[in-house]
Amino acid sequence: MNPAPRSEQTPAPPQRPELEPLRTDDTKAIFAGMALWAVALVVLLVAPPAGAATWWPWTCVAGLVGGVFGLWYIRRRDRDAPAVPPDEQPIEPSTAVPPASG
């Protein structure tokens, strides 16, 4: 008595639709990070660290340089991306309400 293969015993689970990536405003996130690095740099320049922690301001400078690179990269990515028609733009997940139809 041979048992039937598993595929014959249970039906296949339903296929889920392909997930689309969320559209986000990465530029705002990068500017927020750069602002935090700039505040940290100003604080460290006003009240310099004592002892062996003199490298801390350079960490802030590296964060700002990384933010400039991030802005360049994101703007280049968005410029080269195909345009999404307004009627096909995704709705934000779970918290957003779809627009009411006529």
JSON list of N, CA, C and O in Angstrom, two decimals, residues 21-44:
[
{"chain": "A", "resi": 21, "resn": "PRO", "atom": "N", "xyz": [6.84, 47.35, -4.99]},
{"chain": "A", "resi": 21, "resn": "PRO", "atom": "CA", "xyz": [7.58, 48.14, -4.00]},
{"chain": "A", "resi": 21, "resn": "PRO", "atom": "C", "xyz": [6.82, 49.42, -3.66]},
{"chain": "A", "resi": 21, "resn": "PRO", "atom": "O", "xyz": [6.13, 50.00, -4.50]},
{"chain": "A", "resi": 22, "resn": "LEU", "atom": "N", "xyz": [6.95, 49.84, -2.40]},
{"chain": "A", "resi": 22, "resn": "LEU", "atom": "CA", "xyz": [6.31, 51.08, -1.97]},
{"chain": "A", "resi": 22, "resn": "LEU", "atom": "C", "xyz": [7.05, 52.27, -2.53]},
{"chain": "A", "resi": 22, "resn": "LEU", "atom": "O", "xyz": [8.28, 52.26, -2.61]},
{"chain": "A", "resi": 23, "resn": "ARG", "atom": "N", "xyz": [6.32, 53.29, -2.92]},
{"chain": "A", "resi": 23, "resn": "ARG", "atom": "CA", "xyz": [6.93, 54.53, -3.36]},
{"chain": "A", "resi": 23, "resn": "ARG", "atom": "C", "xyz": [7.18, 55.38, -2.13]},
{"chain": "A", "resi": 23, "resn": "ARG", "atom": "O", "xyz": [6.25, 55.70, -1.40]},
{"chain": "A", "resi": 24, "resn": "THR", "atom": "N", "xyz": [8.42, 55.72, -1.88]},
{"chain": "A", "resi": 24, "resn": "THR", "atom": "CA", "xyz": [8.77, 56.53, -0.71]},
{"chain": "A", "resi": 24, "resn": "THR", "atom": "C", "xyz": [9.53, 57.76, -1.16]},
{"chain": "A", "resi": 24, "resn": "THR", "atom": "O", "xyz": [10.04, 57.82, -2.27]},
{"chain": "A", "resi": 25, "resn": "ASP", "atom": "N", "xyz": [9.58, 58.73, -0.28]},
{"chain": "A", "resi": 25, "resn": "ASP", "atom": "CA", "xyz": [10.34, 59.95, -0.56]},
{"chain": "A", "resi": 25, "resn": "ASP", "atom": "C", "xyz": [11.69, 59.82, 0.14]},
{"chain": "A", "resi": 25, "resn": "ASP", "atom": "O", "xyz": [11.86, 60.25, 1.28]},
{"chain": "A", "resi": 26, "resn": "ASP", "atom": "N", "xyz": [12.62, 59.17, -0.53]},
{"chain": "A", "resi": 26, "resn": "ASP", "atom": "CA", "xyz": [13.94, 58.92, 0.05]},
{"chain": "A", "resi": 26, "resn": "ASP", "atom": "C", "xyz": [14.73, 60.20, 0.27]},
{"chain": "A", "resi": 26, "resn": "ASP", "atom": "O", "xyz": [15.57, 60.25, 1.17]},
{"chain": "A", "resi": 27, "resn": "THR", "atom": "N", "xyz": [14.46, 61.22, -0.51]},
{"chain": "A", "resi": 27, "resn": "THR", "atom": "CA", "xyz": [15.19, 62.48, -0.37]},
{"chain": "A", "resi": 27, "resn": "THR", "atom": "C", "xyz": [14.95, 63.09, 1.01]},
{"chain": "A", "resi": 27, "resn": "THR", "atom": "O", "xyz": [15.88, 63.58, 1.66]},
{"chain": "A", "resi": 28, "resn": "LYS", "atom": "N", "xyz": [13.70, 63.03, 1.49]},
{"chain": "A", "resi": 28, "resn": "LYS", "atom": "CA", "xyz": [13.39, 63.58, 2.81]},
{"chain": "A", "resi": 28, "resn": "LYS", "atom": "C", "xyz": [14.12, 62.80, 3.90]},
{"chain": "A", "resi": 28, "resn": "LYS", "atom": "O", "xyz": [14.63, 63.40, 4.86]},
{"chain": "A", "resi": 29, "resn": "ALA", "atom": "N", "xyz": [14.18, 61.49, 3.76]},
{"chain": "A", "resi": 29, "resn": "ALA", "atom": "CA", "xyz": [14.87, 60.68, 4.76]},
{"chain": "A", "resi": 29, "resn": "ALA", "atom": "C", "xyz": [16.37, 61.00, 4.78]},
{"chain": "A", "resi": 29, "resn": "ALA", "atom": "O", "xyz": [16.98, 61.09, 5.86]},
{"chain": "A", "resi": 30, "resn": "ILE", "atom": "N", "xyz": [16.96, 61.20, 3.62]},
{"chain": "A", "resi": 30, "resn": "ILE", "atom": "CA", "xyz": [18.38, 61.52, 3.56]},
{"chain": "A", "resi": 30, "resn": "ILE", "atom": "C", "xyz": [18.64, 62.90, 4.15]},
{"chain": "A", "resi": 30, "resn": "ILE", "atom": "O", "xyz": [19.60, 63.09, 4.91]},
{"chain": "A", "resi": 31, "resn": "PHE", "atom": "N", "xyz": [17.79, 63.87, 3.82]},
{"chain": "A", "resi": 31, "resn": "PHE", "atom": "CA", "xyz": [17.95, 65.21, 4.41]},
{"chain": "A", "resi": 31, "resn": "PHE", "atom": "C", "xyz": [17.80, 65.18, 5.93]},
{"chain": "A", "resi": 31, "resn": "PHE", "atom": "O", "xyz": [18.51, 65.89, 6.64]},
{"chain": "A", "resi": 32, "resn": "ALA", "atom": "N", "xyz": [16.88, 64.36, 6.43]},
{"chain": "A", "resi": 32, "resn": "ALA", "atom": "CA", "xyz": [16.71, 64.26, 7.89]},
{"chain": "A", "resi": 32, "resn": "ALA", "atom": "C", "xyz": [17.98, 63.68, 8.53]},
{"chain": "A", "resi": 32, "resn": "ALA", "atom": "O", "xyz": [18.45, 64.18, 9.56]},
{"chain": "A", "resi": 33, "resn": "GLY", "atom": "N", "xyz": [18.55, 62.65, 7.92]},
{"chain": "A", "resi": 33, "resn": "GLY", "atom": "CA", "xyz": [19.79, 62.08, 8.44]},
{"chain": "A", "resi": 33, "resn": "GLY", "atom": "C", "xyz": [20.94, 63.07, 8.38]},
{"chain": "A", "resi": 33, "resn": "GLY", "atom": "O", "xyz": [21.72, 63.18, 9.33]},
{"chain": "A", "resi": 34, "resn": "MET", "atom": "N", "xyz": [21.03, 63.80, 7.28]},
{"chain": "A", "resi": 34, "resn": "MET", "atom": "CA", "xyz": [22.09, 64.81, 7.16]},
{"chain": "A", "resi": 34, "resn": "MET", "atom": "C", "xyz": [21.92, 65.91, 8.20]},
{"chain": "A", "resi": 34, "resn": "MET", "atom": "O", "xyz": [22.91, 66.42, 8.74]},
{"chain": "A", "resi": 35, "resn": "ALA", "atom": "N", "xyz": [20.68, 66.29, 8.48]},
{"chain": "A", "resi": 35, "resn": "ALA", "atom": "CA", "xyz": [20.44, 67.33, 9.50]},
{"chain": "A", "resi": 35, "resn": "ALA", "atom": "C", "xyz": [20.89, 66.84, 10.87]},
{"chain": "A", "resi": 35, "resn": "ALA", "atom": "O", "xyz": [21.51, 67.60, 11.64]},
{"chain": "A", "resi": 36, "resn": "LEU", "atom": "N", "xyz": [20.64, 65.57, 11.17]},
{"chain": "A", "resi": 36, "resn": "LEU", "atom": "CA", "xyz": [21.08, 65.03, 12.46]},
{"chain": "A", "resi": 36, "resn": "LEU", "atom": "C", "xyz": [22.61, 64.99, 12.54]},
{"chain": "A", "resi": 36, "resn": "LEU", "atom": "O", "xyz": [23.18, 65.30, 13.59]},
{"chain": "A", "resi": 37, "resn": "TRP", "atom": "N", "xyz": [23.27, 64.60, 11.45]},
{"chain": "A", "resi": 37, "resn": "TRP", "atom": "CA", "xyz": [24.74, 64.60, 11.45]},
{"chain": "A", "resi": 37, "resn": "TRP", "atom": "C", "xyz": [25.27, 66.03, 11.60]},
{"chain": "A", "resi": 37, "resn": "TRP", "atom": "O", "xyz": [26.28, 66.25, 12.28]},
{"chain": "A", "resi": 38, "resn": "ALA", "atom": "N", "xyz": [24.61, 67.00, 10.96]},
{"chain": "A", "resi": 38, "resn": "ALA", "atom": "CA", "xyz": [25.07, 68.39, 11.06]},
{"chain": "A", "resi": 38, "resn": "ALA", "atom": "C", "xyz": [24.90, 68.91, 12.49]},
{"chain": "A", "resi": 38, "resn": "ALA", "atom": "O", "xyz": [25.79, 69.60, 13.01]},
{"chain": "A", "resi": 39, "resn": "VAL", "atom": "N", "xyz": [23.79, 68.58, 13.15]},
{"chain": "A", "resi": 39, "resn": "VAL", "atom": "CA", "xyz": [23.59, 68.99, 14.54]},
{"chain": "A", "resi": 39, "resn": "VAL", "atom": "C", "xyz": [24.66, 68.37, 15.42]},
{"chain": "A", "resi": 39, "resn": "VAL", "atom": "O", "xyz": [25.25, 69.05, 16.28]},
{"chain": "A", "resi": 40, "resn": "ALA", "atom": "N", "xyz": [24.93, 67.08, 15.23]},
{"chain": "A", "resi": 40, "resn": "ALA", "atom": "CA", "xyz": [25.97, 66.42, 16.02]},
{"chain": "A", "resi": 40, "resn": "ALA", "atom": "C", "xyz": [27.33, 67.06, 15.79]},
{"chain": "A", "resi": 40, "resn": "ALA", "atom": "O", "xyz": [28.11, 67.25, 16.74]},
{"chain": "A", "resi": 41, "resn": "LEU", "atom": "N", "xyz": [27.62, 67.45, 14.55]},
{"chain": "A", "resi": 41, "resn": "LEU", "atom": "CA", "xyz": [28.90, 68.09, 14.25]},
{"chain": "A", "resi": 41, "resn": "LEU", "atom": "C", "xyz": [29.01, 69.44, 14.95]},
{"chain": "A", "resi": 41, "resn": "LEU", "atom": "O", "xyz": [30.05, 69.76, 15.55]},
{"chain": "A", "resi": 42, "resn": "VAL", "atom": "N", "xyz": [27.94, 70.23, 14.92]},
{"chain": "A", "resi": 42, "resn": "VAL", "atom": "CA", "xyz": [27.96, 71.54, 15.58]},
{"chain": "A", "resi": 42, "resn": "VAL", "atom": "C", "xyz": [28.17, 71.36, 17.09]},
{"chain": "A", "resi": 42, "resn": "VAL", "atom": "O", "xyz": [28.96, 72.07, 17.70]},
{"chain": "A", "resi": 43, "resn": "VAL", "atom": "N", "xyz": [27.47, 70.39, 17.67]},
{"chain": "A", "resi": 43, "resn": "VAL", "atom": "CA", "xyz": [27.63, 70.15, 19.11]},
{"chain": "A", "resi": 43, "resn": "VAL", "atom": "C", "xyz": [29.07, 69.76, 19.42]},
{"chain": "A", "resi": 43, "resn": "VAL", "atom": "O", "xyz": [29.67, 70.25, 20.40]},
{"chain": "A", "resi": 44, "resn": "LEU", "atom": "N", "xyz": [29.65, 68.92, 18.59]},
{"chain": "A", "resi": 44, "resn": "LEU", "atom": "CA", "xyz": [31.03, 68.48, 18.84]},
{"chain": "A", "resi": 44, "resn": "LEU", "atom": "C", "xyz": [32.05, 69.59, 18.60]},
{"chain": "A", "resi": 44, "resn": "LEU", "atom": "O", "xyz": [33.12, 69.60, 19.20]}
]
